[in-house]
Coordinates of C-alpha atoms and ligand atoms in Angstrom, one line a residue:
K295 CA 0.0 0.1 0.0
V296 CA 1.2 3.5 -0.9
K297 CA 1.7 5.5 2.2
S298 CA 4.2 8.2 1.2
L299 CA 5.7 9.7 -1.8
S300 CA 8.6 7.3 -1.9
D301 CA 6.2 4.3 -2.1
L302 CA 4.8 5.6 -5.4
P303 CA 5.8 3.1 -8.2
G304 CA 8.6 4.7 -10.5
I305 CA 9.7 7.4 -8.0
G306 CA 13.3 7.0 -7.5
Q307 CA 15.5 8.8 -5.2
S308 CA 16.4 11.5 -7.7
I309 CA 12.8 12.5 -8.4
L310 CA 11.8 12.3 -4.8
N311 CA 14.6 14.8 -4.0
K312 CA 13.6 17.1 -6.8
L313 CA 10.0 17.0 -5.5
I314 CA 10.9 17.6 -1.9
E315 CA 13.2 20.5 -2.9
A316 CA 10.3 22.0 -4.8
G317 CA 8.2 21.8 -1.8
Y318 CA 6.2 18.9 -2.9
S319 CA 7.0 16.7 0.2
T320 CA 3.6 14.9 0.7
L321 CA 1.3 12.8 -1.3
E322 CA -1.4 15.6 -0.6
A323 CA 0.8 18.2 -2.1
V324 CA 1.5 16.2 -5.3
A325 CA -2.1 15.0 -5.6
V326 CA -3.5 18.6 -5.9
A327 CA -0.5 20.0 -8.1
S328 CA -1.2 20.7 -11.7
P329 CA 1.2 18.7 -14.1
Q330 CA 2.6 21.8 -15.5
D331 CA 3.7 23.3 -12.1
L332 CA 5.0 20.0 -10.9
S333 CA 6.9 19.5 -14.1
V334 CA 8.4 23.0 -13.9
A335 CA 9.2 22.9 -10.1
A336 CA 10.8 19.6 -10.0
G337 CA 12.4 19.5 -13.6
I338 CA 10.7 16.4 -14.7
P339 CA 8.8 15.7 -17.9
Q340 CA 5.2 16.7 -17.8
T341 CA 4.1 13.2 -18.7
T342 CA 5.9 11.9 -15.7
A343 CA 4.3 14.6 -13.5
Q344 CA 1.0 13.6 -14.7
R345 CA 1.4 9.9 -13.8
I346 CA 2.8 10.8 -10.4
I347 CA -0.2 13.1 -9.6
K348 CA -2.5 10.4 -10.8
E349 CA -0.8 7.8 -8.5
A350 CA -0.9 10.2 -5.6
R351 CA -4.6 10.8 -6.1
E352 CA -5.3 7.1 -6.2
A353 CA -3.2 6.5 -3.2
L354 CA -5.2 9.1 -1.3
D355 CA -8.5 7.8 -2.6
I356 CA -9.3 11.2 -4.3
R357 CA -12.1 10.6 -6.7
F358 CA -15.9 10.7 -7.0
K359 CA -17.5 8.5 -4.4
T360 CA -21.3 7.9 -4.2
A361 CA -23.2 9.2 -1.1
L362 CA -23.7 5.5 -0.2
E363 CA -20.0 4.9 -0.2
V364 CA -19.5 8.0 2.0
K365 CA -22.2 6.6 4.3
K366 CA -20.5 3.2 4.5
E367 CA -17.2 5.0 5.3
R368 CA -18.7 7.0 8.0
M369 CA -20.5 3.9 9.5
N370 CA -17.1 2.5 10.1
T371 CA -16.0 5.1 12.4
K372 CA -15.9 4.0 16.0
K373 CA -16.2 6.0 19.1
I374 CA -14.3 6.4 22.4
T375 CA -16.2 7.4 25.5
T376 CA -15.2 10.5 27.5
S377 CA -16.6 9.0 30.6
S378 CA -19.2 11.7 30.7
Q379 CA -22.7 10.7 29.3
A380 CA -23.5 14.3 28.6
L381 CA -20.3 14.9 26.6
D382 CA -20.7 11.7 24.9
G383 CA -24.1 12.7 24.0
L384 CA -23.1 15.9 22.6
L385 CA -20.4 14.1 20.4
G386 CA -23.0 11.5 19.1
G387 CA -21.4 8.8 21.3
G388 CA -17.8 9.9 21.9
I389 CA -14.6 10.8 20.2
E390 CA -14.6 9.5 16.8
T391 CA -11.9 7.6 14.9
R392 CA -10.9 8.8 11.3
T393 CA -11.3 12.4 12.8
M394 CA -9.3 14.9 14.4
T395 CA -10.9 16.4 17.4
E396 CA -9.8 19.6 19.0
F397 CA -10.2 20.7 22.5
F398 CA -9.9 24.3 22.9
G399 CA -10.1 26.6 25.9
E400 CA -8.4 28.6 28.4
F401 CA -5.8 27.3 31.0
G402 CA -7.3 25.0 33.5
S403 CA -10.4 24.3 31.4
G404 CA -9.7 20.6 31.5
K405 CA -8.1 19.8 28.1
T406 CA -5.2 17.8 29.5
Q407 CA -7.4 15.9 31.8
L408 CA -9.8 14.9 28.9
C409 CA -6.6 13.7 27.1
H410 CA -5.5 11.6 30.0
Q411 CA -9.2 10.1 30.3
L412 CA -9.3 9.3 26.6
S413 CA -5.9 7.7 26.6
V414 CA -7.3 5.4 29.4
N415 CA -10.7 4.8 27.8
V416 CA -9.4 3.8 24.5
Q417 CA -8.2 0.7 26.2
L418 CA -11.7 -0.3 27.3
P419 CA -13.5 -3.0 25.5
P420 CA -16.1 -2.0 23.1
E421 CA -19.1 -2.6 25.5
K422 CA -17.6 -0.2 28.0
G423 CA -17.0 2.5 25.3
G424 CA -13.4 1.7 24.2
L425 CA -11.7 -0.1 21.3
N426 CA -9.4 -2.4 23.1
G427 CA -6.8 -0.1 21.8
K428 CA -3.7 1.8 22.8
A429 CA -2.7 5.5 22.8
V430 CA 0.2 7.7 21.8
Y431 CA 0.6 10.8 23.9
I432 CA 2.6 13.6 22.6
D433 CA 3.2 16.0 25.4
T434 CA 4.5 19.5 24.5
E435 CA 4.0 21.3 27.9
G436 CA 5.1 18.6 30.2
T437 CA 1.8 18.4 31.8
F438 CA 1.2 14.6 31.5
R439 CA 1.0 12.9 34.8
W440 CA 1.2 9.1 35.1
E441 CA -0.6 9.6 38.6
R442 CA -3.8 10.7 36.7
I443 CA -3.6 7.7 34.4
E444 CA -3.2 5.3 37.3
A445 CA -6.2 7.0 39.2
M446 CA -8.4 6.9 36.1
A447 CA -7.5 3.4 35.2
K448 CA -8.3 2.2 38.5
A449 CA -11.6 4.0 38.5
V450 CA -12.8 2.4 35.2
G451 CA -11.6 -1.0 36.3
L452 CA -8.4 -1.3 34.4
D453 CA -5.1 -2.6 36.0
P454 CA -3.2 0.4 36.3
D455 CA 0.2 -0.8 35.2
T456 CA -1.2 -2.5 32.1
A457 CA -3.0 0.8 31.3
M458 CA 0.2 2.8 31.6
N459 CA 1.9 0.2 29.6
N460 CA -0.5 0.8 26.8
I461 CA 0.3 4.5 26.5
Y462 CA 3.3 5.5 24.4
Y463 CA 4.5 8.7 25.7
M464 CA 6.9 11.3 24.1
R465 CA 7.8 14.8 25.2
A466 CA 8.1 17.0 22.3
I467 CA 10.9 19.6 23.0
N468 CA 10.2 22.1 20.1
S469 CA 8.0 22.4 17.2
D470 CA 10.4 20.7 14.8
H471 CA 10.6 17.7 17.1
Q472 CA 6.9 17.7 17.4
M473 CA 6.4 17.7 13.7
A474 CA 9.1 14.9 13.2
I475 CA 7.3 12.8 15.9
V476 CA 4.1 12.9 13.9
E477 CA 5.8 12.3 10.7
D478 CA 7.4 9.1 12.1
L479 CA 4.3 7.9 13.7
Q480 CA 3.2 5.7 10.6
E481 CA 6.1 3.4 11.6
L482 CA 4.9 2.9 15.0
I483 CA 1.3 2.5 14.1
T484 CA 2.2 -0.1 11.4
K485 CA 4.1 -2.1 14.0
E486 CA 1.5 -1.6 16.7
P487 CA -2.0 -1.6 15.0
A488 CA -3.6 -1.5 18.4
I489 CA -3.0 2.2 18.5
K490 CA -6.3 3.8 18.0
L491 CA -5.8 7.3 19.6
V492 CA -2.9 9.8 19.0
I493 CA -2.9 12.9 21.2
V494 CA -1.0 16.1 20.8
D495 CA -1.4 18.2 24.0
S496 CA -0.9 21.0 23.1
V497 CA -0.6 21.3 19.4
T498 CA 0.0 25.1 19.4
S499 CA 2.3 26.1 22.4
H500 CA 5.6 25.5 20.7
F501 CA 4.7 27.1 17.5
R502 CA 3.2 30.2 19.4
A503 CA 6.5 30.4 21.4
E504 CA 8.8 30.0 18.4
Y505 CA 7.1 32.0 15.9
P506 CA 5.8 34.9 17.9
G507 CA 3.9 37.9 16.4
R508 CA 2.7 39.1 13.1
E509 CA 6.0 38.9 11.3
N510 CA 6.3 35.1 11.9
L511 CA 2.6 34.4 11.2
A512 CA 3.0 33.0 7.7
V513 CA 5.7 30.6 8.5
R514 CA 4.0 29.4 11.7
Q515 CA 0.7 28.8 9.9
Q516 CA 2.3 27.0 7.1
K517 CA 4.1 24.6 9.4
L518 CA 1.1 24.1 11.7
N519 CA -1.1 23.5 8.7
K520 CA 1.1 20.9 7.4
H521 CA 1.3 19.3 10.9
L522 CA -2.4 19.3 11.3
H523 CA -2.9 17.8 7.9
Q524 CA -0.6 15.0 8.8
L525 CA -2.7 14.4 11.9
V526 CA -5.9 14.3 9.9
R527 CA -4.2 11.9 7.3
L528 CA -3.2 9.5 10.0
A529 CA -6.6 9.5 11.3
E530 CA -8.2 8.7 8.1
M531 CA -5.6 6.3 6.9
Y532 CA -5.3 4.1 10.0
D533 CA -8.9 4.5 11.5
I534 CA -7.7 6.1 14.6
A535 CA -8.7 9.1 16.6
T536 CA -6.6 12.1 16.8
I537 CA -6.9 14.7 19.6
I538 CA -5.2 18.0 19.6
T539 CA -5.5 20.8 22.3
N540 CA -5.3 24.4 21.8
Q541 CA -5.1 26.9 24.6
V542 CA -6.9 30.0 23.7
M543 CA -7.9 33.0 25.7
A544 CA -11.5 33.8 26.4
R545 CA -12.1 34.8 22.8
P546 CA -13.8 32.0 20.9
D547 CA -12.9 33.2 17.5
M548 CA -9.2 33.1 18.0
F549 CA -7.7 29.8 16.7
Y550 CA -4.2 29.1 15.5
G551 CA -4.1 32.7 14.2
D552 CA -2.4 35.4 15.9
P553 CA -4.3 36.9 18.8
T554 CA -3.3 40.4 17.7
V555 CA -4.6 39.7 14.2
A556 CA -7.6 37.5 14.7
V557 CA -9.7 40.2 16.3
G558 CA -12.1 40.2 13.1
G559 CA -12.6 36.6 13.8
H560 CA -11.1 35.1 10.7
T561 CA -10.0 31.6 10.9
L562 CA -6.9 31.5 8.8
Y563 CA -7.5 28.2 7.3
H564 CA -9.8 25.2 8.0
V565 CA -8.6 21.9 8.8
P566 CA -11.3 19.1 8.9
G567 CA -12.3 17.7 12.2
I568 CA -14.6 18.5 15.3
R569 CA -13.8 21.5 17.6
I570 CA -15.0 21.4 21.2
Q571 CA -14.7 24.5 23.2
I572 CA -14.3 24.1 26.9
K573 CA -15.2 26.7 29.5
K574 CA -14.7 26.8 33.2
S575 CA -17.8 26.9 35.2
R576 CA -18.3 26.6 39.0
G577 CA -16.0 24.5 41.0
N578 CA -15.1 21.3 39.1
K579 CA -17.8 21.9 36.5
R580 CA -16.9 22.5 32.8
I581 CA -19.0 23.5 29.9
A582 CA -18.5 21.9 26.5
R583 CA -19.7 23.1 23.2
V584 CA -19.3 21.8 19.7
V585 CA -18.3 24.3 17.3
D586 CA -18.7 24.1 13.5
A587 CA -19.6 20.4 13.3
P588 CA -21.8 19.9 10.2
H589 CA -23.3 16.6 11.5
L590 CA -23.8 17.3 15.2
P591 CA -26.5 19.3 16.8
E592 CA -25.6 22.7 18.4
G593 CA -25.7 22.8 22.1
E594 CA -23.7 22.8 25.4
V595 CA -23.4 20.3 28.1
V596 CA -21.8 20.3 31.5
F597 CA -19.3 17.8 32.7
A598 CA -17.1 17.5 35.8
I599 CA -13.3 16.9 36.5
T600 CA -13.0 14.6 39.6
E601 CA -10.3 12.7 41.2
E602 CA -11.5 9.6 39.3
G603 CA -11.5 11.5 36.0
I604 CA -14.1 13.1 33.7
R605 CA -17.5 12.4 34.9
D606 CA -21.0 13.9 34.6
Ligands
ADP820 P1 -5.9 22.5 30.6 O1 -5.1 21.4 30.1 O2 -7.0 22.9 29.9 O3 -5.1 23.8 31.0 P2 -6.2 20.8 32.8 O4 -6.7 19.6 32.0 O5 -4.9 20.7 33.2 O6 -6.4 22.1 32.1 O7 -7.2 20.9 34.1 C1 -6.8 21.3 35.2 C2 -7.9 21.0 36.2 O8 -8.2 19.8 36.4 C3 -7.5 21.7 37.5 O9 -7.8 22.9 37.6 C4 -8.4 20.8 38.4 O10 -9.6 21.4 38.6 C5 -8.6 19.5 37.6 N1 -7.9 18.4 38.2 C6 -6.5 18.0 38.0 N2 -6.2 17.0 38.7 C7 -7.2 16.8 39.5 C8 -7.4 15.8 40.4 N3 -6.5 14.8 40.9 N4 -8.7 15.7 41.0 C9 -9.6 16.5 40.6 N5 -9.4 17.4 39.7 C10 -8.3 17.6 39.1
MG821 MG1 -3.2 21.3 29.5

């Protein structure tokens, strides 16, 4: 199966290098290029460009599908419970595979607690809302706590050590490292098909710190965009759930963009997925709201963060 540019038949190292040098480093980039542009940029004959584009499209399954095919694909998505019935209800059953889910909200809203809970819950059997799966936890802020995994695992009836053993943890030290970890994930997922959940908590903090201000906005967006699309693609290709978190100030319209620019409420680009806004409420209560999900009803629910984890 074709999973990256280098797997395409007839792409040798020299063409591959030319493509990458010209900025066509992913299957997606090639699939949506015009033969002429690709030919010029990579210095390859137009017929070769045409063939490579066609193969990239086939590899990504970019073609007309019938609505029935779309339905069947979507019916295959599976759900992971959040341990809150209210939140599951809002999400139509839980966090979906084949989808990227974003938790966004201010500091202390519970994004990291949700990530911990889901990396435990993915391990549950299907009748308890899990996928008998394993999780990958990419931590950019150093806020992962095994103690929370232990407590949450006990509370849902899993052996804590087994649960911890089923979570692959990596601390990402900067944005390049973070991107590289995701780029290399295919390898781990191929070796360990039980992985059904990939978390990046938080997806934005390194990028914000390393590319501050307006003057760095373009390059930051470009890198983040690539990173996010890789996560979406992992989800679709391996039928896994990806979760990203994004710390934002109280302004709901300020995503990924530069807070000093986004005042008009422009989202700078759109990455497919489900976005869940979390707001603090009284005490341990939190309010969750789904934003821009075409297939989910609008509405808010309340959940709680307890010692045992996420609950109603
Ligand atoms: P975010 O990632 O959105 O900044 P967190 O997920 O770290 O926020 O949530 C932090 C909150 O989770 C704390 O304010 C606290 O209310 C709650 N919390 C963390 N640990 C526990 C615990 N052991 N028992 C109960 N609540 C906890
Ligand atoms: Mg956090």
